[in-house]
Amino acid sequence: MPKRLSTDTLGLLPEPIARPAYERRQIRPGIVHLGVGAFHRAHQAVYMDDLLANNPDWGIVGASLRRPDTRDALAPQDFLYTLAVRDATGTKCRIVGALLDCINVADEREKLLEIMAAPETRIISLTITEKGYCHDPATGELDENHPDIEHDLTHPDEPKSAPGLIVEAIRKRRESGIPPFAVMSCDNLPANGKTAQKIITRFAQARAPDLGQYVAKNITFPSTMVDRIVPATTDADRAEISQIIGLEDAWPIVTEPFCQWVIEDNFPVGRPPFEQAGAEMVADVEPFERMKLRMLNGTHSTLAYLGYLAGFKTVSDVVSNAKMRAFLHELMSKEIIPTLHLPGTDLPAYRDALLKRFSNPSLKHATWQIAMDGSQKLPQRLLDTIRDRIAAGDDYRRLVLGVAGWIVYASGTDESGKAIEISDPLADRFERIVASAGDDISALVDGFLQLKAVFGTQLPKDDNFRKTLENKVRLLREKGVLAAIG
Ligand code: CS2
């Protein structure tokens, strides 16, 4: 059994494995990151790791809002972990040291709030996934009936949700005369800074009107566009990485070489020189976010639902099928690219690069992983694009196939008749819709269209959309995915 990765064993790493280029004991926290999952550890934490040698007061304290597993895996290894970058040429490992601590909110809420309220903390960053915003995905408004929001409004000093934690930390800072921090969303949401601002300001207002005003006036919410494909780590990954580094790492991260971060420059109380690590600082992130959400994530969700139904386990399996690849190419070229306006960006080249990234066979990115939480993802990934196509009087038959794929997937059975394990905050609602529709496809589609949080109120009233959707669901059910995309 090899020794565990930790500060004491760093010296045992084989020479080519890069390790922190700074003395970790001298690093102080400047960022508190909520939602310290695989994506953060493959993305923001790596940018910071590149900067810490010259900027030692921008270390990260991570927090998990739901589960203690990241802390439990990383605490025995001093929060060090391996980043394994994989492509056809092999796996390259480095050890990342930017994470200084990891707090599980349920166990150490007070400690977390204290660090969030400390003057050194100048940025609260977020990868809490779509559902962490406790909002209505169709409107972007705070869902005040969300159980965590109800809890945090009645127990404001024992918050569980991200808005509850952030507002309580803001209150504490304000009370002690400490300047406010910036809240930087790194989630795949349109205008993610504005979405965070809307929700957090509303939550603060609901706590106390003057706190709401303080947030509205003093807190900035820079938007960002983040991009890196990070499949869930498997036991096979752990075994391979332990072989390469000669040490045991309980939770290494596997990712692709590509990495992108576009950040709106809006940090009145200071920020690290992100651009020195390769991030792009811009005045307006929204066009980049829209491009990424519609092109990458919209296509990802479409291929995840259609691919899973047809029996493809991974993204690279899906795109290695010539028919699927041709369908995805057309979906982007004919129905997504025309909705984007990004002067100076070569969108066909972006499309080709995406298809190349999706075909990386060493990533093993599960279609099931991307299919999770569809109710939270569909509005910004596919439905907004469809709305734009409808408004322009343009065809959307490929986009709608992704939505139909989601409905068939969320109905719980794949093409071979096997039950699907659905992971979605609305999974109970799906079950009820499916049970009451029985074999009636029209009733099934109507049942899903009544999910206001997904479809809003206008789209379901569009007769042509409704009919096209029903036809596609029928086609998928009766003929299967490969016939439907042909
Ligand atoms: C994926 C994203 O799981 C998903 O829904 O579409 O996590 C995707 O891999 C990232 O956004 C890539 O930057």
XYZ file of C-alpha atoms and ligand atoms in Angstrom:
499
model
C 0.000 0.000 0.000
C 1.626 3.338 -0.992
C 1.753 6.214 1.514
C -0.963 8.876 1.434
C -0.384 12.154 -0.376
C 0.206 14.921 2.225
C 2.571 17.792 3.068
C 4.986 15.273 4.593
C 5.074 13.007 1.553
C 5.374 15.696 -1.166
C 9.111 15.009 -1.261
C 8.466 11.399 -2.281
C 6.775 12.355 -5.559
C 8.619 11.348 -8.711
C 10.528 14.291 -10.224
C 8.238 15.070 -13.227
C 5.137 15.514 -11.062
C 4.673 19.267 -10.545
C 3.883 20.363 -6.994
C 3.070 23.725 -5.367
C 5.731 26.273 -6.305
C 5.268 28.065 -2.968
C 5.574 27.419 0.749
C 2.025 26.448 1.726
C 2.456 27.578 5.327
C 2.851 31.138 4.088
C -0.379 31.168 2.103
C -3.328 33.023 3.616
C -6.953 32.690 2.538
C -8.449 35.482 0.392
C -11.264 33.516 -1.240
C -14.012 31.409 0.293
C -15.423 29.023 -2.271
C -18.887 27.521 -1.752
C -19.394 24.187 -3.547
C -15.913 22.719 -3.526
C -16.628 19.938 -6.034
C -14.634 18.397 -8.853
C -15.226 21.303 -11.229
C -13.804 23.907 -8.861
C -10.802 21.716 -8.108
C -10.070 21.331 -11.846
C -10.656 24.985 -12.698
C -10.488 27.983 -10.353
C -8.249 26.233 -7.812
C -5.717 25.505 -10.568
C -5.657 29.141 -11.747
C -5.053 30.170 -8.132
C -2.379 27.509 -7.709
C -0.523 29.133 -10.611
C -0.726 32.554 -8.924
C 0.061 31.797 -5.287
C 3.858 31.940 -5.537
C 3.613 35.688 -6.223
C 0.278 36.375 -4.518
C 0.336 34.489 -1.228
C -2.780 36.111 0.235
C -5.187 34.531 -2.245
C -5.450 30.961 -0.957
C -8.860 29.275 -0.964
C -10.998 27.957 1.871
C -13.573 25.602 0.365
C -16.966 24.687 1.782
C -19.425 21.896 0.993
C -23.088 22.704 1.526
C -24.442 19.182 1.251
C -21.993 16.414 1.987
C -18.858 15.941 4.076
C -17.196 13.626 1.519
C -14.748 16.146 0.007
C -13.535 17.254 3.434
C -13.310 13.649 4.636
C -11.249 12.646 1.611
C -8.947 15.678 1.589
C -8.378 16.503 5.291
C -6.006 13.521 5.877
C -3.927 14.729 2.921
C -3.741 18.385 4.044
C -6.215 19.292 1.251
C -3.625 18.485 -1.411
C -4.873 16.584 -4.434
C -3.771 15.446 -7.863
C -4.990 17.030 -11.073
C -4.715 14.488 -13.884
C -4.987 15.977 -17.367
C -5.848 13.359 -19.971
C -5.806 13.200 -23.726
C -4.785 10.742 -26.437
C -1.109 11.218 -25.549
C -1.612 10.047 -21.944
C -2.149 11.376 -18.415
C -0.163 14.282 -16.921
C -0.350 14.780 -13.163
C 0.337 17.763 -10.933
C -0.364 18.359 -7.262
C -2.571 21.348 -6.446
C -2.134 23.145 -3.115
C -4.421 26.190 -3.417
C -7.105 24.700 -1.194
C -6.114 25.443 2.401
C -9.102 23.991 4.204
C -12.429 22.415 3.456
C -15.424 22.974 5.690
C -18.609 20.941 5.813
C -21.314 23.506 6.579
C -23.462 21.199 8.705
C -20.523 20.527 11.093
C -18.702 23.847 11.203
C -21.069 26.597 10.198
C -19.723 29.106 12.749
C -16.141 28.634 11.620
C -17.168 29.110 7.985
C -19.152 32.285 8.739
C -16.217 33.677 10.676
C -13.854 33.138 7.755
C -16.408 34.590 5.318
C -16.693 37.644 7.545
C -12.923 38.099 8.029
C -11.382 41.219 6.423
C -8.877 39.071 4.463
C -11.721 37.371 2.601
C -12.375 39.566 -0.399
C -14.119 37.148 -2.746
C -16.856 34.566 -2.199
C -16.912 32.339 -5.259
C -19.562 29.787 -6.133
C -19.958 26.500 -7.972
C -23.102 25.361 -6.217
C -24.732 24.046 -9.441
C -27.989 25.380 -10.819
C -30.079 24.030 -7.949
C -27.877 25.686 -5.305
C -29.386 29.060 -6.234
C -32.783 27.958 -4.871
C -34.416 29.816 -7.717
C -37.083 29.285 -10.306
C -35.002 28.283 -13.337
C -37.527 29.704 -15.805
C -37.679 33.196 -14.269
C -34.414 33.418 -12.343
C -36.283 34.652 -9.216
C -35.598 33.365 -5.685
C -37.969 30.513 -4.833
C -39.226 31.692 -1.470
C -41.033 28.399 -0.910
C -37.811 26.427 -1.247
C -37.404 24.466 2.027
C -33.818 25.716 2.566
C -34.859 29.327 1.967
C -37.815 28.991 4.326
C -35.449 27.509 6.890
C -32.831 30.245 6.458
C -35.389 33.026 6.703
C -36.725 31.650 9.972
C -33.244 30.737 11.344
C -31.035 33.438 9.782
C -28.080 32.716 12.065
C -28.052 29.010 11.164
C -28.072 29.189 7.369
C -27.871 26.088 5.145
C -28.286 27.590 1.688
C -25.756 29.644 -0.263
C -27.931 32.801 -0.223
C -28.455 32.321 3.548
C -24.728 31.922 4.252
C -23.684 34.844 2.065
C -26.253 37.245 3.517
C -25.381 36.269 7.087
C -21.687 36.870 6.361
C -22.523 40.247 4.799
C -24.527 41.170 7.911
C -21.631 40.253 10.175
C -19.133 42.266 8.117
C -21.396 45.271 8.016
C -21.915 45.118 11.782
C -18.137 45.078 12.363
C -17.422 47.798 9.797
C -15.539 45.434 7.464
C -15.696 46.333 3.763
C -17.903 44.052 1.662
C -16.628 41.185 -0.509
C -17.423 40.457 -4.160
C -19.615 37.447 -4.933
C -18.344 35.648 -8.037
C -20.601 32.991 -9.551
C -18.831 30.300 -11.569
C -21.936 28.287 -12.430
C -23.363 27.514 -15.846
C -26.194 30.016 -15.679
C -26.961 32.857 -18.060
C -25.737 36.169 -16.623
C -24.646 34.226 -13.569
C -23.559 37.368 -11.700
C -26.938 39.036 -12.246
C -28.747 35.838 -11.260
C -26.735 35.615 -8.040
C -27.351 39.307 -7.387
C -31.101 39.002 -7.858
C -31.375 36.040 -5.524
C -29.056 37.277 -2.806
C -30.485 40.803 -2.801
C -34.018 39.405 -2.595
C -33.034 37.071 0.234
C -31.433 39.978 2.133
C -34.544 42.099 1.614
C -36.740 39.296 2.921
C -34.523 39.184 6.040
C -34.613 42.935 6.595
C -35.275 45.802 4.159
C -32.181 47.778 5.237
C -29.965 44.717 4.735
C -31.479 44.377 1.261
C -30.608 48.002 0.507
C -27.085 47.523 1.820
C -26.557 44.510 -0.470
C -28.019 46.328 -3.465
C -25.671 49.274 -2.908
C -22.462 47.661 -1.750
C -21.979 44.130 -3.047
C -20.697 43.465 -6.559
C -21.493 40.264 -8.431
C -19.047 39.823 -11.304
C -20.255 37.355 -13.936
C -17.895 34.702 -15.248
C -17.874 32.107 -17.999
C -16.142 28.916 -16.949
C -15.264 25.959 -19.116
C -13.512 22.675 -18.489
C -14.907 19.162 -18.854
C -14.540 17.261 -15.582
C -15.991 13.745 -15.417
C -16.646 12.169 -12.006
C -13.549 10.392 -10.634
C -13.769 6.590 -10.725
C -11.902 3.894 -8.776
C -10.005 3.059 -11.963
C -8.830 6.704 -12.093
C -7.696 6.494 -8.453
C -5.701 3.349 -9.173
C -4.049 4.788 -12.290
C -3.151 8.067 -10.601
C -1.750 6.360 -7.534
C 0.511 4.339 -9.886
C 1.734 7.531 -11.559
C 2.392 9.577 -8.418
C 3.532 6.694 -6.214
C 1.218 7.892 -3.411
C -2.397 7.259 -2.513
C -4.809 10.121 -3.244
C -8.377 9.529 -2.006
C -9.914 11.994 -4.452
C -7.859 13.027 -7.463
C -9.487 14.982 -10.287
C -9.428 13.936 -13.926
C -9.917 16.498 -16.682
C -9.126 17.565 -20.256
C -6.296 19.906 -21.360
C -8.756 22.673 -22.419
C -9.563 25.318 -19.828
C -11.207 28.731 -20.154
C -12.266 31.462 -17.758
C -13.758 34.800 -18.791
C -14.325 37.198 -15.891
C -16.141 40.504 -15.624
C -13.735 42.926 -13.978
C -15.854 44.124 -11.065
C -13.989 43.622 -7.766
C -13.940 46.951 -5.895
C -12.189 45.451 -2.849
C -9.437 43.775 -4.814
C -8.778 40.608 -6.748
C -5.888 38.360 -7.685
C -4.256 39.055 -11.061
C -6.367 36.305 -12.676
C -5.126 37.322 -16.135
C -1.573 36.284 -15.178
C -2.866 32.716 -14.966
C -4.618 32.881 -18.339
C -8.106 34.160 -17.466
C -9.623 36.792 -19.757
C -10.831 39.946 -17.987
C -13.657 41.642 -19.915
C -16.295 44.328 -19.396
C -19.210 42.105 -20.475
C -19.244 38.332 -20.067
C -22.779 37.698 -21.284
C -22.027 37.038 -24.985
C -19.372 34.477 -23.957
C -21.727 32.822 -21.482
C -24.484 32.589 -24.039
C -22.135 31.044 -26.564
C -20.857 28.471 -24.098
C -24.236 27.615 -22.581
C -25.938 27.161 -25.938
C -23.107 25.573 -27.917
C -21.336 23.402 -25.339
C -23.940 22.789 -22.660
C -26.961 22.736 -25.001
C -25.265 20.143 -27.182
C -23.996 18.269 -24.130
C -27.503 17.903 -22.690
C -28.939 16.909 -26.070
C -26.325 14.226 -26.622
C -26.646 13.072 -23.013
C -30.411 12.386 -23.229
C -30.446 11.012 -26.766
C -27.205 9.108 -26.221
C -28.258 7.572 -22.914
C -31.618 6.446 -24.345
C -29.830 4.764 -27.252
C -27.441 2.921 -24.931
C -24.287 5.111 -25.210
C -22.534 5.290 -21.867
C -20.045 8.099 -22.524
C -19.846 11.322 -24.519
C -17.050 9.983 -26.696
C -19.150 6.884 -27.476
C -21.956 9.167 -28.654
C -19.816 11.345 -30.920
C -17.964 8.375 -32.373
C -21.293 7.355 -33.906
C -21.287 9.029 -37.353
C -25.029 9.730 -37.364
C -24.983 11.296 -33.917
C -21.959 13.395 -34.765
C -23.551 14.650 -37.976
C -26.733 15.496 -36.052
C -24.827 17.479 -33.416
C -22.845 19.295 -36.109
C -26.087 20.345 -37.825
C -27.748 21.265 -34.551
C -24.953 23.730 -33.818
C -24.507 25.000 -37.383
C -28.134 25.446 -38.358
C -29.990 26.185 -35.129
C -27.587 27.457 -32.443
C -24.889 29.509 -34.209
C -27.482 31.766 -35.938
C -28.745 32.858 -32.474
C -25.292 34.072 -31.348
C -23.681 37.441 -31.976
C -20.025 37.477 -31.091
C -18.087 39.632 -33.508
C -14.517 38.442 -33.779
C -15.257 34.860 -32.676
C -15.103 32.116 -35.283
C -18.163 30.115 -34.246
C -17.730 27.272 -36.771
C -14.195 26.822 -35.419
C -15.608 26.837 -31.859
C -18.117 24.144 -32.927
C -15.367 21.983 -34.434
C -13.222 22.374 -31.332
C -16.170 21.293 -29.160
C -16.773 18.150 -31.205
C -13.065 17.366 -30.889
C -13.172 17.854 -27.107
C -16.263 15.641 -26.855
C -14.466 12.896 -28.735
C -11.551 12.703 -26.241
C -11.771 8.939 -25.597
C -9.644 9.012 -22.456
C -12.179 11.100 -20.515
C -15.041 8.588 -20.098
C -17.541 11.350 -19.369
C -20.792 9.542 -18.496
C -23.948 10.622 -20.344
C -25.780 9.888 -17.082
C -23.685 12.522 -15.259
C -24.659 15.266 -17.720
C -28.301 14.108 -17.757
C -28.622 14.938 -14.036
C -30.743 17.934 -12.978
C -32.260 18.469 -16.430
C -35.117 20.531 -14.987
C -32.542 23.097 -13.842
C -30.476 23.024 -17.024
C -32.955 22.901 -19.900
C -34.207 26.529 -19.781
C -30.813 28.140 -20.428
C -29.323 25.339 -22.496
C -32.134 24.685 -25.008
C -35.354 26.565 -24.328
C -33.961 30.107 -24.588
C -32.443 29.175 -27.933
C -35.797 27.788 -29.094
C -37.515 31.017 -27.986
C -35.058 33.036 -30.079
C -35.634 30.769 -33.078
C -39.418 31.120 -32.722
C -39.142 34.907 -32.434
C -37.075 35.000 -35.630
C -39.505 32.664 -37.421
C -36.778 30.027 -37.797
C -36.851 26.270 -37.684
C -35.999 24.487 -34.402
C -36.665 20.825 -35.142
C -33.243 19.654 -33.959
C -33.322 21.688 -30.745
C -36.738 20.315 -29.918
C -35.413 16.785 -30.260
C -33.146 17.481 -27.278
C -36.177 18.578 -25.251
C -38.122 15.499 -26.400
C -35.110 13.366 -25.412
C -35.258 14.879 -21.934
C -38.988 14.088 -21.611
C -38.470 10.484 -22.689
C -35.446 10.182 -20.359
C -37.319 11.767 -17.450
C -40.143 9.290 -18.065
C -37.799 6.681 -16.681
C -37.107 3.977 -19.318
C -34.413 3.704 -21.987
C -34.803 2.241 -25.467
C -34.021 -1.262 -24.331
C -36.752 -1.049 -21.681
C -34.313 -0.652 -18.765
C -35.313 1.648 -15.895
C -33.306 4.884 -15.618
C -32.134 6.189 -12.253
C -33.302 9.792 -12.437
C -31.413 12.377 -10.399
C -33.319 15.664 -10.437
C -34.931 17.928 -7.821
C -38.248 17.466 -9.689
C -37.985 13.658 -9.984
C -41.146 13.128 -7.872
C -43.115 15.413 -10.166
C -41.890 13.445 -13.209
C -43.099 10.210 -11.623
C -46.547 11.630 -11.029
C -46.789 12.978 -14.589
C -45.764 9.601 -16.042
C -48.180 7.673 -13.801
C -51.137 9.854 -14.703
C -50.370 9.918 -18.473
C -50.044 6.134 -18.823
C -49.576 5.330 -22.545
C -51.031 8.619 -23.723
C -48.107 10.552 -25.254
C -50.122 13.703 -25.692
C -50.992 13.711 -21.966
C -47.355 12.994 -21.127
C -46.140 16.007 -23.099
C -48.838 18.213 -21.592
C -47.869 17.029 -18.121
C -44.234 18.032 -18.661
C -45.202 21.329 -20.305
C -47.064 22.242 -17.138
C -43.760 22.357 -15.253
C -43.633 26.146 -15.059
C -40.169 26.180 -13.496
C -38.875 24.577 -16.702
C -41.038 25.893 -19.539
C -42.332 29.162 -18.097
C -45.818 30.282 -19.083
C -45.559 31.387 -22.753
C -43.763 28.559 -24.549
C -46.389 25.893 -23.690
C -49.010 28.136 -25.331
C -47.171 27.992 -28.660
C -49.170 25.437 -30.630
C -46.483 24.707 -33.123
C -43.910 24.089 -30.406
C -46.286 21.823 -28.516
C -47.134 19.802 -31.620
C -43.531 19.477 -32.766
C -42.515 18.365 -29.291
C -45.234 15.744 -29.153
C -44.273 14.420 -32.607
C -40.649 14.099 -31.550
C -41.519 12.318 -28.297
C -43.684 9.899 -30.310
C -40.913 9.368 -32.855
C -38.346 8.665 -30.138
C -40.686 6.243 -28.389
C -41.784 4.417 -31.543
C -38.698 4.466 -33.754
C -35.799 5.177 -31.413
C -33.062 7.806 -31.326
C -31.042 6.818 -34.382
C -34.136 6.866 -36.599
C -35.336 10.154 -35.087
C -32.099 12.042 -35.810
C -31.725 10.679 -39.345
C -21.990 19.442 -18.370
C -21.040 20.499 -17.806
O -22.621 18.067 -16.549
C -22.993 18.937 -17.336
O -24.130 19.374 -17.346
O -22.638 19.966 -19.485
O -20.613 20.193 -16.533
C -19.842 20.728 -18.746
O -18.993 19.606 -18.779
C -19.053 21.947 -18.327
O -19.908 23.052 -18.292
C -17.896 22.195 -19.277
O -17.330 23.438 -19.029
